[in-house]
Short mmCIF file of C-alpha atoms and ligand atoms in Angstrom, two decimals:
data_model
loop_
_atom_site.label_atom_id
_atom_site.label_comp_id
_atom_site.label_asym_id
_atom_site.label_seq_id
_atom_site.Cartn_x
_atom_site.Cartn_y
_atom_site.Cartn_z
CA MET A 1 206.36 230.67 245.71
CA SER A 2 208.99 228.78 246.57
CA ILE A 3 212.92 229.21 246.54
CA ILE A 4 214.72 225.61 246.85
CA LEU A 5 218.44 225.26 247.35
CA ALA A 6 219.39 221.67 246.11
CA ILE A 7 222.48 219.73 246.50
CA GLU A 8 224.00 216.81 244.42
CA SER A 9 226.93 214.97 245.75
CA SER A 10 226.17 211.30 244.55
CA CYS A 11 229.24 210.60 242.69
CA ASP A 12 232.24 212.90 241.70
CA GLU A 13 230.21 216.21 240.95
CA THR A 14 229.49 218.85 243.62
CA SER A 15 226.68 220.57 242.41
CA VAL A 16 224.35 223.19 243.86
CA ALA A 17 221.34 224.76 242.25
CA ILE A 18 218.67 227.34 243.03
CA CYS A 19 214.81 226.70 241.82
CA ASN A 20 212.79 229.99 242.02
CA ASN A 21 209.06 229.10 241.48
CA GLY A 22 210.00 226.07 238.99
CA LYS A 23 212.79 228.23 237.32
CA ILE A 24 216.44 227.00 237.59
CA THR A 25 218.07 230.34 238.52
CA ALA A 26 221.50 228.63 239.32
CA ASN A 27 223.20 225.54 238.62
CA VAL A 28 227.14 225.43 239.82
CA ILE A 29 228.98 222.27 239.07
CA ALA A 30 232.55 221.52 240.70
CA ASN A 31 234.24 218.57 238.87
CA GLN A 32 236.77 216.50 240.43
CA THR A 33 239.73 216.06 238.14
CA ILE A 34 241.62 213.98 240.39
CA HIS A 35 240.08 210.67 239.64
CA GLN A 36 241.63 211.20 235.93
CA ASN A 37 244.66 209.98 237.45
CA TYR A 38 243.32 206.46 238.54
CA GLY A 39 241.20 205.60 235.60
CA GLY A 40 237.72 205.75 237.53
CA VAL A 41 236.14 207.50 240.59
CA ILE A 42 238.02 206.74 243.79
CA PRO A 43 235.33 206.88 246.63
CA GLU A 44 237.58 208.15 249.45
CA LEU A 45 239.09 211.08 247.14
CA ALA A 46 235.44 211.98 246.04
CA SER A 47 233.95 212.30 249.50
CA ARG A 48 237.17 214.33 250.61
CA VAL A 49 236.94 216.50 247.33
CA HIS A 50 233.15 217.12 248.25
CA GLN A 51 233.79 218.01 251.60
CA GLN A 52 236.19 220.76 250.27
CA ASN A 53 233.89 221.85 247.62
CA ILE A 54 230.56 222.08 249.46
CA ILE A 55 230.62 225.25 251.29
CA PRO A 56 232.08 227.36 248.16
CA VAL A 57 229.63 225.78 245.75
CA VAL A 58 226.63 226.54 247.91
CA GLN A 59 227.83 230.34 248.24
CA GLN A 60 228.62 230.54 244.44
CA ALA A 61 224.85 229.20 243.77
CA LEU A 62 223.26 231.83 246.33
CA ILE A 63 225.27 234.50 244.22
CA ASP A 64 224.34 233.30 240.88
CA GLY A 65 220.83 232.86 241.90
CA LYS A 66 220.91 236.14 243.16
CA VAL A 67 219.09 234.87 246.49
CA ASN A 68 219.74 235.53 250.17
CA LYS A 69 219.86 232.32 252.47
CA ASN A 70 217.09 233.61 254.45
CA ASP A 71 214.71 233.73 251.36
CA LEU A 72 215.05 230.12 250.90
CA ASN A 73 211.84 227.96 251.73
CA ALA A 74 213.35 224.51 251.73
CA ILE A 75 216.71 222.37 250.97
CA ALA A 76 216.49 219.37 248.57
CA PHE A 77 219.39 217.25 248.37
CA THR A 78 220.21 213.67 246.89
CA GLN A 79 219.58 210.75 249.23
CA GLY A 80 220.67 208.13 246.73
CA PRO A 81 221.73 205.92 244.98
CA GLY A 82 225.32 206.55 245.08
CA LEU A 83 228.62 206.41 246.61
CA LEU A 84 227.81 206.38 250.21
CA GLY A 85 230.75 208.62 251.45
CA SER A 86 230.03 211.33 248.28
CA LEU A 87 226.22 211.22 249.39
CA LEU A 88 227.10 211.65 253.37
CA VAL A 89 228.88 214.91 252.61
CA GLY A 90 225.56 216.17 250.73
CA VAL A 91 223.03 214.77 253.04
CA SER A 92 224.89 216.26 256.13
CA PHE A 93 225.56 219.66 254.93
CA ALA A 94 221.37 219.78 253.65
CA LYS A 95 220.61 218.53 257.17
CA SER A 96 222.72 221.03 259.14
CA PHE A 97 221.76 223.86 257.14
CA ALA A 98 217.89 222.99 257.25
CA MET A 99 218.36 223.16 260.88
CA ALA A 100 220.43 226.30 261.40
CA MET A 101 217.90 228.05 258.98
CA SER A 102 214.59 226.14 260.35
CA LEU A 103 213.99 224.95 256.69
CA PRO A 104 211.97 221.79 255.56
CA LEU A 105 213.95 218.81 253.98
CA ILE A 106 213.36 217.30 250.67
CA SER A 107 214.92 214.00 249.78
CA VAL A 108 215.31 213.29 246.04
CA ASN A 109 216.19 209.97 244.35
CA HIS A 110 218.94 210.74 242.02
CA MET A 111 217.22 208.66 239.07
CA HIS A 112 214.24 209.94 239.11
CA ALA A 113 215.82 213.23 239.25
CA HIS A 114 217.73 212.38 235.87
CA ILE A 115 214.39 211.90 234.32
CA LEU A 116 212.65 215.06 235.96
CA ALA A 117 215.34 217.16 234.37
CA HIS A 118 212.94 217.01 231.30
CA PHE A 119 210.67 219.61 233.10
CA ILE A 120 213.56 222.24 233.49
CA ASP A 121 213.01 223.73 230.05
CA ASP A 122 210.52 223.04 227.07
CA PRO A 123 209.44 221.02 225.41
CA GLN A 124 208.38 218.89 228.32
CA PRO A 125 206.87 215.48 227.69
CA SER A 126 203.18 214.82 229.20
CA PHE A 127 202.27 211.62 230.74
CA PRO A 128 202.76 208.80 230.51
CA PHE A 129 206.27 208.61 228.99
CA LEU A 130 209.12 206.35 228.46
CA CYS A 131 212.50 207.20 229.67
CA LEU A 132 215.64 205.22 228.75
CA THR A 133 217.99 206.49 231.66
CA VAL A 134 221.60 205.77 231.03
CA SER A 135 224.32 206.72 233.26
CA GLY A 136 227.30 205.44 234.69
CA GLY A 137 225.82 203.25 237.37
CA HIS A 138 222.25 202.58 235.76
CA THR A 139 220.91 201.55 232.47
CA GLN A 140 216.82 201.47 233.10
CA ILE A 141 214.07 201.78 230.98
CA VAL A 142 211.12 203.86 233.09
CA VAL A 143 207.55 204.00 232.51
CA VAL A 144 206.79 207.63 233.85
CA ARG A 145 203.14 208.29 234.91
CA SER A 146 203.67 211.34 237.04
CA TYR A 147 206.24 213.33 238.82
CA SER A 148 206.47 210.68 241.42
CA ASN A 149 204.94 207.41 239.94
CA MET A 150 207.89 205.76 237.94
CA GLU A 151 208.08 202.19 237.03
CA VAL A 152 211.18 200.32 235.98
CA VAL A 153 210.14 197.97 233.31
CA GLY A 154 213.75 196.82 232.05
CA GLU A 155 217.32 197.44 233.33
CA THR A 156 220.85 195.95 233.24
CA LEU A 157 221.65 192.70 234.83
CA ASP A 158 225.25 193.76 235.33
CA ASP A 159 227.12 196.91 233.98
CA ALA A 160 225.56 200.05 233.02
CA ALA A 161 225.86 201.50 229.56
CA GLY A 162 228.11 204.18 230.91
CA GLU A 163 230.71 201.61 232.24
CA ALA A 164 230.59 199.78 228.59
CA PHE A 165 231.80 203.27 227.44
CA ASP A 166 234.11 203.96 230.24
CA LYS A 167 235.62 200.39 230.18
CA THR A 168 236.10 200.18 226.51
CA ALA A 169 237.76 203.57 226.53
CA LYS A 170 239.96 202.26 229.42
CA LEU A 171 240.95 199.25 227.09
CA LEU A 172 241.89 202.15 224.43
CA ASN A 173 244.17 203.81 226.86
CA LEU A 174 241.71 206.81 227.04
CA PRO A 175 241.61 208.71 230.27
CA TYR A 176 238.22 208.56 232.63
CA PRO A 177 235.73 209.31 232.33
CA GLY A 178 235.82 207.77 228.42
CA GLY A 179 232.36 207.96 227.21
CA PRO A 180 232.71 211.71 225.82
CA LEU A 181 236.01 210.71 224.24
CA ILE A 182 234.67 207.65 222.61
CA ASP A 183 232.12 209.83 221.31
CA GLN A 184 234.51 212.27 220.04
CA HIS A 185 236.70 209.77 218.25
CA ALA A 186 233.68 208.00 216.97
CA LYS A 187 232.37 211.16 214.80
CA MET A 188 235.82 210.77 212.49
CA GLY A 189 235.21 206.58 212.27
CA ASN A 190 233.19 204.01 210.48
CA PRO A 191 230.56 202.42 212.54
CA LEU A 192 230.59 199.40 210.41
CA ALA A 193 234.19 198.84 210.71
CA PHE A 194 234.06 196.12 213.21
CA LYS A 195 231.49 194.12 214.52
CA PHE A 196 230.74 192.89 218.06
CA SER A 197 228.54 190.13 219.76
CA GLU A 198 225.19 191.67 221.22
CA PRO A 199 223.33 190.15 224.15
CA GLN A 200 220.23 188.35 223.20
CA ILE A 201 217.95 188.84 225.92
CA LYS A 202 214.09 188.32 225.20
CA SER A 203 212.81 190.64 228.09
CA LEU A 204 213.43 194.34 228.29
CA ASP A 205 216.37 193.90 230.40
CA TYR A 206 219.95 194.78 229.31
CA SER A 207 223.59 193.11 229.78
CA PHE A 208 226.77 194.61 229.01
CA SER A 209 229.24 192.50 230.49
CA GLY A 210 229.68 189.99 227.77
CA PHE A 211 229.76 192.82 225.22
CA LYS A 212 232.59 194.20 227.10
CA THR A 213 234.44 190.78 227.38
CA SER A 214 234.14 190.47 223.69
CA ILE A 215 235.49 193.79 222.90
CA LEU A 216 238.34 192.96 225.36
CA TYR A 217 239.15 189.68 223.37
CA PHE A 218 238.73 191.44 219.92
CA ILE A 219 241.38 193.96 220.83
CA ARG A 220 243.68 191.39 222.33
CA ASN A 221 243.58 189.21 219.11
CA LYS A 222 244.08 192.18 216.90
CA GLU A 223 247.13 193.45 218.98
CA LYS A 224 248.81 190.01 218.39
CA GLN A 225 248.68 190.53 214.75
CA ASN A 226 249.59 194.34 215.00
CA GLU A 227 250.83 196.05 217.95
CA ASN A 228 249.55 199.38 216.77
CA PHE A 229 246.11 198.07 216.19
CA ILE A 230 244.69 200.75 218.85
CA VAL A 231 246.30 203.64 217.45
CA GLU A 232 246.05 203.01 213.86
CA ASN A 233 242.14 202.07 214.54
CA LEU A 234 241.13 204.29 217.11
CA SER A 235 238.50 206.22 215.19
CA ASP A 236 236.80 203.08 213.66
CA ILE A 237 236.93 201.17 217.03
CA CYS A 238 235.04 204.02 218.77
CA ALA A 239 232.72 204.38 216.07
CA SER A 240 231.66 200.66 215.70
CA VAL A 241 231.68 200.37 219.72
CA GLN A 242 229.28 203.35 219.89
CA TYR A 243 227.20 202.01 217.09
CA SER A 244 226.68 198.66 218.96
CA ILE A 245 225.96 200.21 222.34
CA VAL A 246 223.52 202.64 220.64
CA ASN A 247 221.92 199.58 218.69
CA ILE A 248 221.45 197.46 222.00
CA LEU A 249 220.12 200.44 223.70
CA LEU A 250 217.48 201.41 221.31
CA GLY A 251 216.22 197.88 220.40
CA LYS A 252 214.85 197.65 223.90
CA VAL A 253 213.14 201.22 223.84
CA LYS A 254 211.55 199.91 220.55
CA LYS A 255 210.34 197.07 222.08
CA ALA A 256 209.20 198.98 225.41
CA ALA A 257 207.10 201.29 223.25
CA LYS A 258 205.40 198.93 221.58
CA ASP A 259 204.81 196.53 224.67
CA TYR A 260 203.37 199.58 226.48
CA LYS A 261 201.74 201.65 223.45
CA ILE A 262 203.58 204.78 224.28
CA ASP A 263 204.99 206.96 221.70
CA GLN A 264 206.34 209.66 224.00
CA ILE A 265 210.04 208.69 224.29
CA ALA A 266 212.72 210.59 226.48
CA ILE A 267 216.18 209.81 227.23
CA ALA A 268 218.24 210.94 230.44
CA GLY A 269 221.38 210.63 232.40
CA GLY A 270 224.88 211.07 231.62
CA VAL A 271 225.06 208.72 228.34
CA SER A 272 222.05 210.68 226.76
CA ALA A 273 224.91 213.22 226.10
CA ASN A 274 225.78 210.86 223.24
CA SER A 275 225.78 212.22 219.97
CA GLY A 276 225.24 208.87 218.49
CA LEU A 277 222.50 207.95 220.86
CA ARG A 278 220.92 211.11 220.13
CA THR A 279 221.09 211.08 216.38
CA GLY A 280 219.97 207.19 216.55
CA LEU A 281 216.88 207.92 218.66
CA LYS A 282 215.98 210.90 216.03
CA ASN A 283 216.00 208.36 213.29
CA LEU A 284 213.95 205.78 215.10
CA ALA A 285 211.47 208.45 216.03
CA ASP A 286 211.14 209.51 212.55
CA GLU A 287 210.52 205.98 211.43
CA GLN A 288 208.18 205.18 214.43
CA ASN A 289 206.20 208.30 214.65
CA TRP A 290 207.43 209.16 218.29
CA ASN A 291 207.97 212.22 219.84
CA VAL A 292 211.26 212.45 221.51
CA PHE A 293 212.51 214.32 224.47
CA MET A 294 216.48 214.93 225.10
CA PRO A 295 217.67 217.16 227.72
CA ALA A 296 219.95 220.19 227.23
CA PHE A 297 223.68 218.83 227.31
CA GLU A 298 224.22 220.47 230.69
CA TYR A 299 221.38 218.48 232.42
CA CYS A 300 222.69 215.44 230.94
CA THR A 301 225.13 214.49 233.20
CA ASP A 302 225.29 215.00 237.13
CA ASN A 303 223.79 218.38 238.05
CA ALA A 304 221.95 219.86 241.05
CA ALA A 305 219.29 221.69 238.73
CA MET A 306 217.51 218.13 238.31
CA ILE A 307 217.47 217.78 242.01
CA ALA A 308 216.05 221.03 242.15
CA ILE A 309 213.28 220.71 239.90
CA ALA A 310 212.40 217.32 241.62
CA GLY A 311 212.50 219.26 244.75
CA HIS A 312 209.83 221.69 243.24
CA TYR A 313 207.41 219.21 242.79
CA LYS A 314 207.83 217.71 246.00
CA TYR A 315 207.43 220.98 247.71
CA ILE A 316 203.98 221.43 246.23
CA ASN A 317 202.97 218.01 247.61
CA ASN A 318 204.53 218.79 251.37
CA ASP A 319 206.65 215.92 250.63
CA PHE A 320 209.29 216.67 253.32
CA VAL A 321 211.83 214.30 255.33
CA GLY A 322 212.73 214.24 259.15
CA GLN A 323 216.18 215.30 260.77
CA ASN A 324 216.83 211.31 260.90
CA VAL A 325 216.99 211.00 257.10
CA ALA A 326 220.20 209.17 256.04
CA PRO A 327 221.89 208.20 252.73
CA LEU A 328 220.73 205.56 250.61
CA SER A 329 223.72 204.01 248.68
CA ARG A 330 221.18 201.62 246.61
CA MET A 331 217.62 202.94 246.58
CA GLU A 332 214.80 200.84 245.05
CA PHE A 333 212.18 202.72 243.17
O1 KG4 B 1 224.79 210.75 234.94
P1 KG4 B 1 226.16 210.59 234.95
O2 KG4 B 1 226.81 212.09 234.93
O3 KG4 B 1 226.73 210.01 236.47
C1 KG4 B 1 225.98 208.87 237.00
O4 KG4 B 1 224.76 208.86 237.38
O5 KG4 B 1 226.65 207.67 236.64
O6 KG4 B 1 226.84 209.64 233.82
C2 KG4 B 1 228.16 209.56 233.57
C3 KG4 B 1 228.61 208.69 232.58
C4 KG4 B 1 229.92 208.12 232.51
O7 KG4 B 1 230.08 206.62 232.21
C5 KG4 B 1 230.28 208.84 231.39
O8 KG4 B 1 231.16 208.22 230.23
C6 KG4 B 1 228.92 208.99 230.69
O9 KG4 B 1 227.86 209.09 231.62
N1 KG4 B 1 229.13 209.83 229.48
C7 KG4 B 1 229.13 209.60 227.97
C8 KG4 B 1 228.93 210.78 227.44
N2 KG4 B 1 228.93 212.00 228.19
C9 KG4 B 1 228.99 211.21 229.42
N3 KG4 B 1 228.81 208.26 227.39
C10 KG4 B 1 229.01 208.44 226.06
N4 KG4 B 1 229.08 209.48 225.31
C11 KG4 B 1 228.86 210.86 226.02
N5 KG4 B 1 229.05 212.10 225.28
ZN1 ZN B 2 223.68 210.15 237.42
#
């Protein structure tokens, strides 16, 4: 029996969840809307808002999970990777709370947790499986051999897929975070209306910086001919950009599945909420005879439920850390 309280504060969501014996019974997420005014996450503001939100969010999670703080068995928290100031709020709170309540501490790698979100609900993949982990900060192909054995076999050499979405959205004058808005507009557009140059990398690695520059030049050129180009073609631009990003992402997944002879394929991270990626993966799975796993929308973007389930598996293995633990802004697998 274990009741774990988990804290996620790596970027701009303050989230606290309760995991009761492997079942998520609370998952409270406080979003920070302040960053919309700046077109991206401002680290100094993010840590300040985490500081304001953390206690009310913990209290709400205890209410939602119908548990008393005296019933908790462990405190799990995101150690990294993420923004240092944001992580410090969650880590410091977790350490103080654990000390006050004499509870063990469990440190969780945020990227592992995105993958372990697949073990919150059914259906669950069996090991080994491949996971395309695509977020605002990372783009990785991971061979997942167990709850703790994960090997990154491909990753971005520069920008993450989420950044490619968000930076394109910025060029199109859409507010931050632009990924979900591109997704919405893309639904009304023609994905083959415009073509962008896609990277030609032979390994399983990705690169999105050249792709991003090609979109910038494309828009600049079109605007020289027609100053209303963006407004008049927004849906087609969004659909075409999304189509290219999905194509780039799935091309490498197909190669990885072949290289590693794995036919269980999962996606995780904020960009796994993208409808084009989800449909594209389903279609490819039909063609390749894969079993695919996509997290429920609420577990795609940052949330503490995934930290709680990761904490649950570490609790079973008595995998705890001491009070000298500190956040890691860049954590290697
Ligand atoms: O995993 P996440 O919540 O935070 C990080 O760990 O980075 O991912 C956030 C990223 C952002 O870049 C956001 O634009 C993107 O996920 N995102 C999407 C969608 N929903 C979130 N990108 C494309 N389509 C979506 N529907
Ligand atoms: Zn994330």
